[in-house]
Short mmCIF file of C-alpha atoms in Angstrom, two decimals:
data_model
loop_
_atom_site.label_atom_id
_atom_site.label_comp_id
_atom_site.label_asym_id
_atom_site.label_seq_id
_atom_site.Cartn_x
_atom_site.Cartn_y
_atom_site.Cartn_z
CA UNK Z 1 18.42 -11.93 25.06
CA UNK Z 2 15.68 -10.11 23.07
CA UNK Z 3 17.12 -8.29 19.86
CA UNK Z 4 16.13 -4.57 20.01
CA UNK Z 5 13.93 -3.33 17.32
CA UNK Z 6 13.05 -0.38 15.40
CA UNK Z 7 9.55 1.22 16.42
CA UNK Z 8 7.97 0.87 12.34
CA UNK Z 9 8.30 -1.62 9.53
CA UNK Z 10 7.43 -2.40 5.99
CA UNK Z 11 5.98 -5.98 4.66
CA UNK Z 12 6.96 -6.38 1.29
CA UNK Z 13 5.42 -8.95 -0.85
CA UNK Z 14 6.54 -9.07 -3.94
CA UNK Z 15 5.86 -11.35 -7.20
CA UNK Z 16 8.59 -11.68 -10.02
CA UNK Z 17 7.93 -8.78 -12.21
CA UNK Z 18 9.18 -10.76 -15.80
CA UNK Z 19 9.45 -6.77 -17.04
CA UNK Z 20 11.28 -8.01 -20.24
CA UNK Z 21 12.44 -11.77 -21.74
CA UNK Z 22 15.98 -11.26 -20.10
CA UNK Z 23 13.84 -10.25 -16.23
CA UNK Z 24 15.30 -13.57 -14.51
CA UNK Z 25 13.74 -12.22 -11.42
CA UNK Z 26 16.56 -8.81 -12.01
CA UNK Z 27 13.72 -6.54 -11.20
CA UNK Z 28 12.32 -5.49 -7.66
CA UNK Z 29 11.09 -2.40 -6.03
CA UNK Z 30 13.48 -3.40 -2.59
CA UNK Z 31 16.11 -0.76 -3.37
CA UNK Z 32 13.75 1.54 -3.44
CA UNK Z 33 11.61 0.39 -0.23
CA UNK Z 34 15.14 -0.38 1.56
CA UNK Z 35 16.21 3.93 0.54
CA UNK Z 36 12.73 4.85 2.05
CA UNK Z 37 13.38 3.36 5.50
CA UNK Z 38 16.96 4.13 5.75
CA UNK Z 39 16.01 8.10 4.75
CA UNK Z 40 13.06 7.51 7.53
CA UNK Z 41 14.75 5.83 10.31
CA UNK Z 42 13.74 3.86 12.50
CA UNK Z 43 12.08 1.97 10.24
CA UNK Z 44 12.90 -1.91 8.96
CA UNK Z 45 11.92 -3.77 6.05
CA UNK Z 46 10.77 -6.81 5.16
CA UNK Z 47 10.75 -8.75 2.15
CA UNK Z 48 9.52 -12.24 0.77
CA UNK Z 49 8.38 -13.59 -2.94
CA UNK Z 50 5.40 -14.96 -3.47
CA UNK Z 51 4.02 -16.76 -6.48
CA UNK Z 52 0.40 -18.10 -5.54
CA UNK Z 53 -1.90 -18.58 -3.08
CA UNK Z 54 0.04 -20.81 -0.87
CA UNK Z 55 3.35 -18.94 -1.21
CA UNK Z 56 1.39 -15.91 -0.36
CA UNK Z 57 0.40 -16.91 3.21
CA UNK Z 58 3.64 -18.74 3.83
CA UNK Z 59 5.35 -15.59 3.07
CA UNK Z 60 2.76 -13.54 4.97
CA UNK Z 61 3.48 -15.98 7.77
CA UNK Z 62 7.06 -15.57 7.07
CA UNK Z 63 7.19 -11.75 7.90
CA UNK Z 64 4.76 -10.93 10.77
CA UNK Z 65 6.94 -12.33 13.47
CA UNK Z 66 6.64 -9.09 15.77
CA UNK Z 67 4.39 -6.58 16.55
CA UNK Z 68 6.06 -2.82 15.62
CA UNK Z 69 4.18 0.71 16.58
CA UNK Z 70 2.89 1.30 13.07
CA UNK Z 71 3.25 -1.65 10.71
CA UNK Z 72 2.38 -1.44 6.29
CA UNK Z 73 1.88 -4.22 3.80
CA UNK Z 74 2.69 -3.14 0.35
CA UNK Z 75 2.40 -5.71 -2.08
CA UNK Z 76 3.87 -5.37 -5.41
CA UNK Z 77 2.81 -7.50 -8.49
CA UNK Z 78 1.17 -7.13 -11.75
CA UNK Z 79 -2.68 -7.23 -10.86
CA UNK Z 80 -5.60 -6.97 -12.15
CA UNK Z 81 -9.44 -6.14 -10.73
CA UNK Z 82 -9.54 -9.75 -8.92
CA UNK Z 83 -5.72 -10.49 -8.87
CA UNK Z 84 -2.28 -9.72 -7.36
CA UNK Z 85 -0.18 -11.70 -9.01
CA UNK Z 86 -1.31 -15.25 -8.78
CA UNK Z 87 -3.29 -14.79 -6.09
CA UNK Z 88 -7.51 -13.60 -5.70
CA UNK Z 89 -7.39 -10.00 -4.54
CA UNK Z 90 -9.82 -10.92 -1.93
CA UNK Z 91 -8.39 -13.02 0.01
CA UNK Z 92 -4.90 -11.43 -0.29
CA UNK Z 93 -6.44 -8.77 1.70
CA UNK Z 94 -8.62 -11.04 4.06
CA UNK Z 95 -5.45 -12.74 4.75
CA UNK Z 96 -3.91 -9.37 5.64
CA UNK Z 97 -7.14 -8.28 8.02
CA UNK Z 98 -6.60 -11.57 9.83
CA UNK Z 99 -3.32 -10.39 11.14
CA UNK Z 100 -3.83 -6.97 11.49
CA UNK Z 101 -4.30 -7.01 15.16
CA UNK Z 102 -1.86 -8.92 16.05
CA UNK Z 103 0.96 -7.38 14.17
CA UNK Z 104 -0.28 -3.97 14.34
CA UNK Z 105 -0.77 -3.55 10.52
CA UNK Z 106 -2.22 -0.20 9.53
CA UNK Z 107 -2.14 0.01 6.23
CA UNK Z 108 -2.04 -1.73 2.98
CA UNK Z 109 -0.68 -0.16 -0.29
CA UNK Z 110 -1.23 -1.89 -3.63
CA UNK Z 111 1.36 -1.74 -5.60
CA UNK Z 112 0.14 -3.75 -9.17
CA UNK Z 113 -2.37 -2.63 -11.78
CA UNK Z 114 -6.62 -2.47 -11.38
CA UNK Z 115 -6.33 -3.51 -7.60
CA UNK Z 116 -7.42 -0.50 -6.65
CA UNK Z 117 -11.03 -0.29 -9.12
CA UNK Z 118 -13.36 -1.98 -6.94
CA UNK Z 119 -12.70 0.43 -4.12
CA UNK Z 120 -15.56 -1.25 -2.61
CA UNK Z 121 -13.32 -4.70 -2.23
CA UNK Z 122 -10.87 -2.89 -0.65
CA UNK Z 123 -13.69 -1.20 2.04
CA UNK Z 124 -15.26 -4.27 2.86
CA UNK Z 125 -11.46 -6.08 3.82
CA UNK Z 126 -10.21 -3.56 6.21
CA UNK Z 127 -13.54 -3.14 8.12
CA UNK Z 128 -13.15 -4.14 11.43
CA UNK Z 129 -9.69 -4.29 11.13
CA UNK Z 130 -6.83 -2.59 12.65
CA UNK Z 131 -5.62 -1.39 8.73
CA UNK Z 132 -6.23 2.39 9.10
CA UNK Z 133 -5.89 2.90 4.89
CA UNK Z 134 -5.49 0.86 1.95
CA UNK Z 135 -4.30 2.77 -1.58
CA UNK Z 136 -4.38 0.83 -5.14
CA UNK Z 137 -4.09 2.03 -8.65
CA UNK Z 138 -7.69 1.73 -10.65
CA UNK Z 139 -5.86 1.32 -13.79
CA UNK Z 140 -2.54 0.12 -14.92
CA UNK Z 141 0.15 2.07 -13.69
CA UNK Z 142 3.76 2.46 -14.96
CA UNK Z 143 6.75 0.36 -13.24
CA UNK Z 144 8.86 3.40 -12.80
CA UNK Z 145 6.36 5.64 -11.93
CA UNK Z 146 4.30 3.78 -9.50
CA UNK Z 147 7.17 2.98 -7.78
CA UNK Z 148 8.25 6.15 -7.20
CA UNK Z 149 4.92 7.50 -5.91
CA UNK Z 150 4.44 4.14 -3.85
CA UNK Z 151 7.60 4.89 -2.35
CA UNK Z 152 6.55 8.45 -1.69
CA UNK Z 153 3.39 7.30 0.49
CA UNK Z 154 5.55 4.52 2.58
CA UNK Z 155 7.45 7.08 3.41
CA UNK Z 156 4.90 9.82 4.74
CA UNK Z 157 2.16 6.94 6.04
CA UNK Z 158 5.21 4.79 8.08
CA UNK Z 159 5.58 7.87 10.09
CA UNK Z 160 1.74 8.81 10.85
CA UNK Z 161 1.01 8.25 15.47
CA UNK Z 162 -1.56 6.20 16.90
CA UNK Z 163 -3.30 9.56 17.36
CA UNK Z 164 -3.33 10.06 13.74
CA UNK Z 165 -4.77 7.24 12.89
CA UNK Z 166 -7.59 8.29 15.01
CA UNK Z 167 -8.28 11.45 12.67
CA UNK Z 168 -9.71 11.09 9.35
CA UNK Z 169 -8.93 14.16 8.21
CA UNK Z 170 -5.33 13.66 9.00
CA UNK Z 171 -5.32 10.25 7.23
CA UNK Z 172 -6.67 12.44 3.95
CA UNK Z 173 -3.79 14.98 4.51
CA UNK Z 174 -1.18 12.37 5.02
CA UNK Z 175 -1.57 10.51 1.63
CA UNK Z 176 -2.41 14.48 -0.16
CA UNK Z 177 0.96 15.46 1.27
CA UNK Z 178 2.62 12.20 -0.23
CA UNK Z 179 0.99 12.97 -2.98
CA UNK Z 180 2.05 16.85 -3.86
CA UNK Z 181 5.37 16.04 -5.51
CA UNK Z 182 2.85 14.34 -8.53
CA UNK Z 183 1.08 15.67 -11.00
CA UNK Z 184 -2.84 14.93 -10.55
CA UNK Z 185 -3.09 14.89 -14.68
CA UNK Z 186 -0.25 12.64 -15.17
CA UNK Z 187 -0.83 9.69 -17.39
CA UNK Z 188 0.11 7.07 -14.73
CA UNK Z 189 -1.34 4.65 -16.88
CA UNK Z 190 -4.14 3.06 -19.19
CA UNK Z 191 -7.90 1.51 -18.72
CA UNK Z 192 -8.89 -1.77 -19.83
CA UNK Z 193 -9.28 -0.28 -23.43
CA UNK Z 194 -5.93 1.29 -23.57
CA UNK Z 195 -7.02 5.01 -23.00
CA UNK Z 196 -5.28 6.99 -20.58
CA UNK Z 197 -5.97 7.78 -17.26
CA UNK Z 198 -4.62 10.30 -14.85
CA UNK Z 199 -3.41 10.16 -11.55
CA UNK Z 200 -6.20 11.54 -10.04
CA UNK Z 201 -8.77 9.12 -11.95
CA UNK Z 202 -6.78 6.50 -10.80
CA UNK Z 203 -5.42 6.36 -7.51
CA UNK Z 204 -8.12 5.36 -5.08
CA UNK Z 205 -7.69 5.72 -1.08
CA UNK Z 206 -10.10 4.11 1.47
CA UNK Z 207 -9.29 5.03 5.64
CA UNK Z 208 -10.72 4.10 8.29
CA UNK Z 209 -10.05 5.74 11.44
CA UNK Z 210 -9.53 4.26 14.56
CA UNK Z 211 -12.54 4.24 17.10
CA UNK Z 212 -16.03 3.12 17.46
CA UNK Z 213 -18.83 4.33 14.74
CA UNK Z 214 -16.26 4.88 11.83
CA UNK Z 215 -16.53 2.79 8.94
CA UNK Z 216 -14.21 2.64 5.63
CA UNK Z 217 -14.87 5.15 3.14
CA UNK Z 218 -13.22 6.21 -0.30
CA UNK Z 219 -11.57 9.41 -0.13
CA UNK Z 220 -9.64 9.48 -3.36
CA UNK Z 221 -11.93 13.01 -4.11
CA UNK Z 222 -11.06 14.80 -1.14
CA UNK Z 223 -7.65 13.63 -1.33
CA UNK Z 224 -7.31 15.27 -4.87
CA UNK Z 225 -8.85 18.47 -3.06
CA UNK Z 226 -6.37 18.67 -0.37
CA UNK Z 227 -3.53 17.90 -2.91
CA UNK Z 228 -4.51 20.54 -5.19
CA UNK Z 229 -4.28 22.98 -2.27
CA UNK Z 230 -0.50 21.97 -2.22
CA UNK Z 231 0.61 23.12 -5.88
CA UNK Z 232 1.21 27.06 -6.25
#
C-alpha cells in the first residue's frame, strides 16, 4: 500500500559546519528547516550529509525518491565562488538540473558563502531546467543570520503554484516578500578583502519562468525595488 504524502518538500544537503574546535558535527540548520515546514504544512523535509563529490550525488540520489507538487534543494555548506563544501559549484548544480524534471525541483537556494557571485554560473545551470529560481549569497554571510533569512525564503518559495512559477513578476515578489522582514543595508557579511557588504549587494536571485521563450535572468535589482516598496 502506497504511503500518502504531503503535496511540497525540502532537500537538504548539508556539509559539517566545524563552526568552532568543540563542532563534532553539533551544528545544523535542520531545526530550523524542520520549524519552517511544520509552521507551513504540508510540507516534508529531507535531509542527508555530504562531504565530497561522491557523497554529494549519493545523497542527492538518496533524497529524490518521489516526485512532490513543488520540490527545493537548499544546500548548506561553507562555499566559496567554485565550491560548496567539498564539492565544484558547477556540477553541484548540474547534478541538481539533471533531476529537476523528474522530481519536480523548482528551486535551488544556496545556503554557504560566494556561491551566489558568479550569478552567471547559476543562469547557465538552471536553463532548460524545471528549477524556476536559484538564490546564493555573493559574499560571506553570517551562520545565524543566513539561516534565518534562508529559512524565511523556504518558507514563502515552498508555497508558490505551478501558475506562479509561470509569472516572473510573481517569482520577483515572492523572494521581495521573503525578504521584507531584513534590512537591505545589513552587514550580512564580508568580500574577499574583509569589507562589508550589505544584504542587498549580496544576495543575488536568478528565475526563470516556466514556458517557452524565457530564459534565466538576475533579478537581485528589481528584487531590492520591490522589497523596498515593503518597508514604511
Amino acid at each position: 500500500m502506497k504511503k500518502p504524502h504531503a503535496h511540497r518538500a525540502i532537500l537538504v544537503l548539508e556539509s559539517p559546519w566545524g563552526l568552532d574546535d568543540a563542532d563534532a558535527n553539533r551544528s545544523s540548520v535542520i531545526p530550523f528547516i524542520e520549524g519552517v515546514a511544520k509552521l507551513a504544512g504540508d510540507t516534508e523535509v529531507f535531509h542527508a550529509n555530504f562531504y565530497d563529490k561522491s557523497s554529494f550525488a549519493k545523497a542527492l540520489d538518496c533524497l529524490c525518491k518521489t516526485r512532490y507538487r513543488n520540490t527545493t534543494v537548499y544546500i548548506a555548506a561553507h562555499g566559496s565562488e567554485r565550491r560548496v563544501g567539498n564539492v565544484d559549484l558547477l556540477e553541484a548544480l548540474v547534478q541538481i538540473n539533471s533531476r529537476s524534471r523528474d522530481y519536480n525541483i523548482t528551486g535551488v537556494l544556496l545556503g554557504a558563502c560566494y556561491a551566489g557571485k558568479a550569478s552567471s554560473t547559476l543562469q547557465a545551470c538552471i536553463e532548460e531546467s524545471a528549477i524556476r529560481w536559484c538564490v546564493g549569497y555573493a559574499s560571506s554571510a553570517k551562520w545565524m543570520e543566513g539561516t534565518l533569512i534562508d529559512c524565511a525564503i523556504l518558507s514563502v518559495m515552498s508555497e508558490l503554484t505551478e501558475a506562479d512559477h509561470r509569472d516572473a513578476d510573481r517569482l520577483t515578489e515572492a523572494l521581495a516578500e521573503a525578504l521584507a522582514p531584513f534590512s537591505a543595508s545589513y552587514p550580512i557579511g564580508e568580500d574577499g578583502k574583509d569589507r562589508p557588504v550589505t544584504l542587498k549587494d549580496s544576495l543575488q536571485a536568478v528565475v526563470q519562468p516556466a514556458g517557452q521563450g524565457y530564459k534565466a535572468r538576475n533579478v537581485s535589482g528589481q528584487v531590492f525595488q520591490a522589497h523596498a516598496r515593503r518597508q514604511i
